[in-house]
XYZ file of C-alpha atoms in Angstrom:
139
model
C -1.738 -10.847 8.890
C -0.609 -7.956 11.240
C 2.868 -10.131 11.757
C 3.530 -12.140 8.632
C 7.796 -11.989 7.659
C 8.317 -14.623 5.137
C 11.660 -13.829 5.251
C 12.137 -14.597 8.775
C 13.030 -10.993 10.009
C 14.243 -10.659 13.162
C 12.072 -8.883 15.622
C 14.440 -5.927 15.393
C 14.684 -5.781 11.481
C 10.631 -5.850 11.792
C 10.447 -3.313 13.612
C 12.953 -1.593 11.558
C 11.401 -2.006 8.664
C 7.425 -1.542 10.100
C 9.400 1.846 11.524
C 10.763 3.335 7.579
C 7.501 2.323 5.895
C 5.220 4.189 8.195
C 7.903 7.517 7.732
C 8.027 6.782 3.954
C 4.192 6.326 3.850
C 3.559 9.895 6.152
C 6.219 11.335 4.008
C 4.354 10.948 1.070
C 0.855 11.940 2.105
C 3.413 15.190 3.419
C 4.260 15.607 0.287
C 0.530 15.580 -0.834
C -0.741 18.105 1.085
C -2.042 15.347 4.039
C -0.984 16.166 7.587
C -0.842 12.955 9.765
C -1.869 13.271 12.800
C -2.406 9.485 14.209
C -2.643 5.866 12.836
C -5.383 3.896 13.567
C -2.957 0.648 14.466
C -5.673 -2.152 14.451
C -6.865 -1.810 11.148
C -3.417 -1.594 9.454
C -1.863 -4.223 8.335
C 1.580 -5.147 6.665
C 3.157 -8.108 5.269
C 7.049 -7.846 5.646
C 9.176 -6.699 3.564
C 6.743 -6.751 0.906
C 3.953 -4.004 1.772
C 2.165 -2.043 4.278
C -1.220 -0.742 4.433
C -1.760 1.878 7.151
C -4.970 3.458 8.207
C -4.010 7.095 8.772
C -5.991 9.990 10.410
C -5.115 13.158 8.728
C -5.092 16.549 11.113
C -8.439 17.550 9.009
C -9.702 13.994 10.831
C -10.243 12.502 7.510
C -9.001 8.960 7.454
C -6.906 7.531 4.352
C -5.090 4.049 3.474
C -1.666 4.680 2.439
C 0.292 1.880 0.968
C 4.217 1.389 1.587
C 6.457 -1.371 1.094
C 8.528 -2.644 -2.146
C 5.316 -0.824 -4.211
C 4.772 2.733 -4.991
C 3.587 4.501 -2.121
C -0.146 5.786 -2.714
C -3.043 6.665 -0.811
C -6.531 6.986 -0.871
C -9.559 7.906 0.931
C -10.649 5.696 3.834
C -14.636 6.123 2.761
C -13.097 4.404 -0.922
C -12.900 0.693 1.076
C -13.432 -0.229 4.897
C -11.147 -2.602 5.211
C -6.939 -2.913 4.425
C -7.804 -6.005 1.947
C -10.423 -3.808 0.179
C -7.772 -1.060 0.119
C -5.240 -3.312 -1.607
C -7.801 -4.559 -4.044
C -8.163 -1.058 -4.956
C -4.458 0.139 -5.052
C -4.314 -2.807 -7.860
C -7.003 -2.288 -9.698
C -6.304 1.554 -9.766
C -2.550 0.554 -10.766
C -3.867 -1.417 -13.404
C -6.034 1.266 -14.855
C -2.675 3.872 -14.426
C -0.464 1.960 -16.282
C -2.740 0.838 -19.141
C -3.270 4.924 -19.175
C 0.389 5.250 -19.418
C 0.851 3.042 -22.294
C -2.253 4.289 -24.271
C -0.664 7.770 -23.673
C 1.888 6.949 -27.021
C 4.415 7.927 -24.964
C 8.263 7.085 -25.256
C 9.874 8.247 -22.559
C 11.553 5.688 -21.178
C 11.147 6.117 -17.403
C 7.151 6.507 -17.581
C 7.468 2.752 -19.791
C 9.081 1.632 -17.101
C 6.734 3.079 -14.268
C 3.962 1.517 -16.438
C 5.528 -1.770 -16.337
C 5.812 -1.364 -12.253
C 2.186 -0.741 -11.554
C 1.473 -3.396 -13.624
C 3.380 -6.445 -11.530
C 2.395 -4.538 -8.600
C -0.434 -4.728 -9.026
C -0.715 -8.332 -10.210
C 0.629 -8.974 -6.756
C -1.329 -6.891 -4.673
C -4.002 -9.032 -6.607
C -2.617 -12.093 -5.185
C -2.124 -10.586 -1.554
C -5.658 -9.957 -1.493
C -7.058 -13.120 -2.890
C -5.108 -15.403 -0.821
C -7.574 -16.413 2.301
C -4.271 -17.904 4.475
C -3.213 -14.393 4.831
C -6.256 -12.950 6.139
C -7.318 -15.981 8.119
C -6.522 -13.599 11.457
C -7.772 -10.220 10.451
């Protein structure tokens, strides 16, 4: 799955894009409180332009999957699934359980209805990443 592009990308525009969703993705865990300090490149895995799931050693050597792409970015801890398909199952079921949260909250505000509706087609698709065996035929 390491290569899929759907879309036909050009080698560049891969790269490109493989390029901003690794700084996006390290730019969040940043902005958790999660130095990077290396990726573990074999066990990552990204399906352009959609997502990316990277394996990421932090500098405290603990390992988390961070997900980037045209989803929220979010992370977790590595020891949470072994595998990027395992990861992704969990990024949508946690989505799912976030965004029924959200709308049992009673809230009104607008922009966290919104959010709610997000994690929820998210992660109806990350469902559907997951489940379908052509795409992870080769991992």
């Amino acid at each position: 799955m390491t290569e899929e592009n759907p879309q036909k990308m050009d080698q560049e525009g891969l790269s490109q894009w493989v390029r901003e969703q690794f700084q996006r993705a390290n730019k969040h865990l940043a902005e958790n409180g999660v130095l990077f300090e290396s990726v573990v490149t074999e066990e990552s895995r990204y399906l352009a332009p959609y997502l990316a799931v990277w394996k990421i050693k932090a500098s405290d050597n603990k390992f988390h999957w961070v997900i980037s792409g045209d989803v929220p970015c979010d992370f977790m801890p590595y020891e949470a699934e072994k595998t990027a398909r395992e990861a992704i199952r969990r990024f949508s079921f946690n989505w799912q359980l976030k965004s029924e949260n959200i709308r049992r909250s009673g809230t009104t505000d607008k922009t966290q209805l919104e959010f709610a509706d997000l994690l929820e087609t998210r992660a109806e698709g990350l469902y559907e990443i997951q489940s379908d065996e052509k795409l992870w035929a080769n991992a």
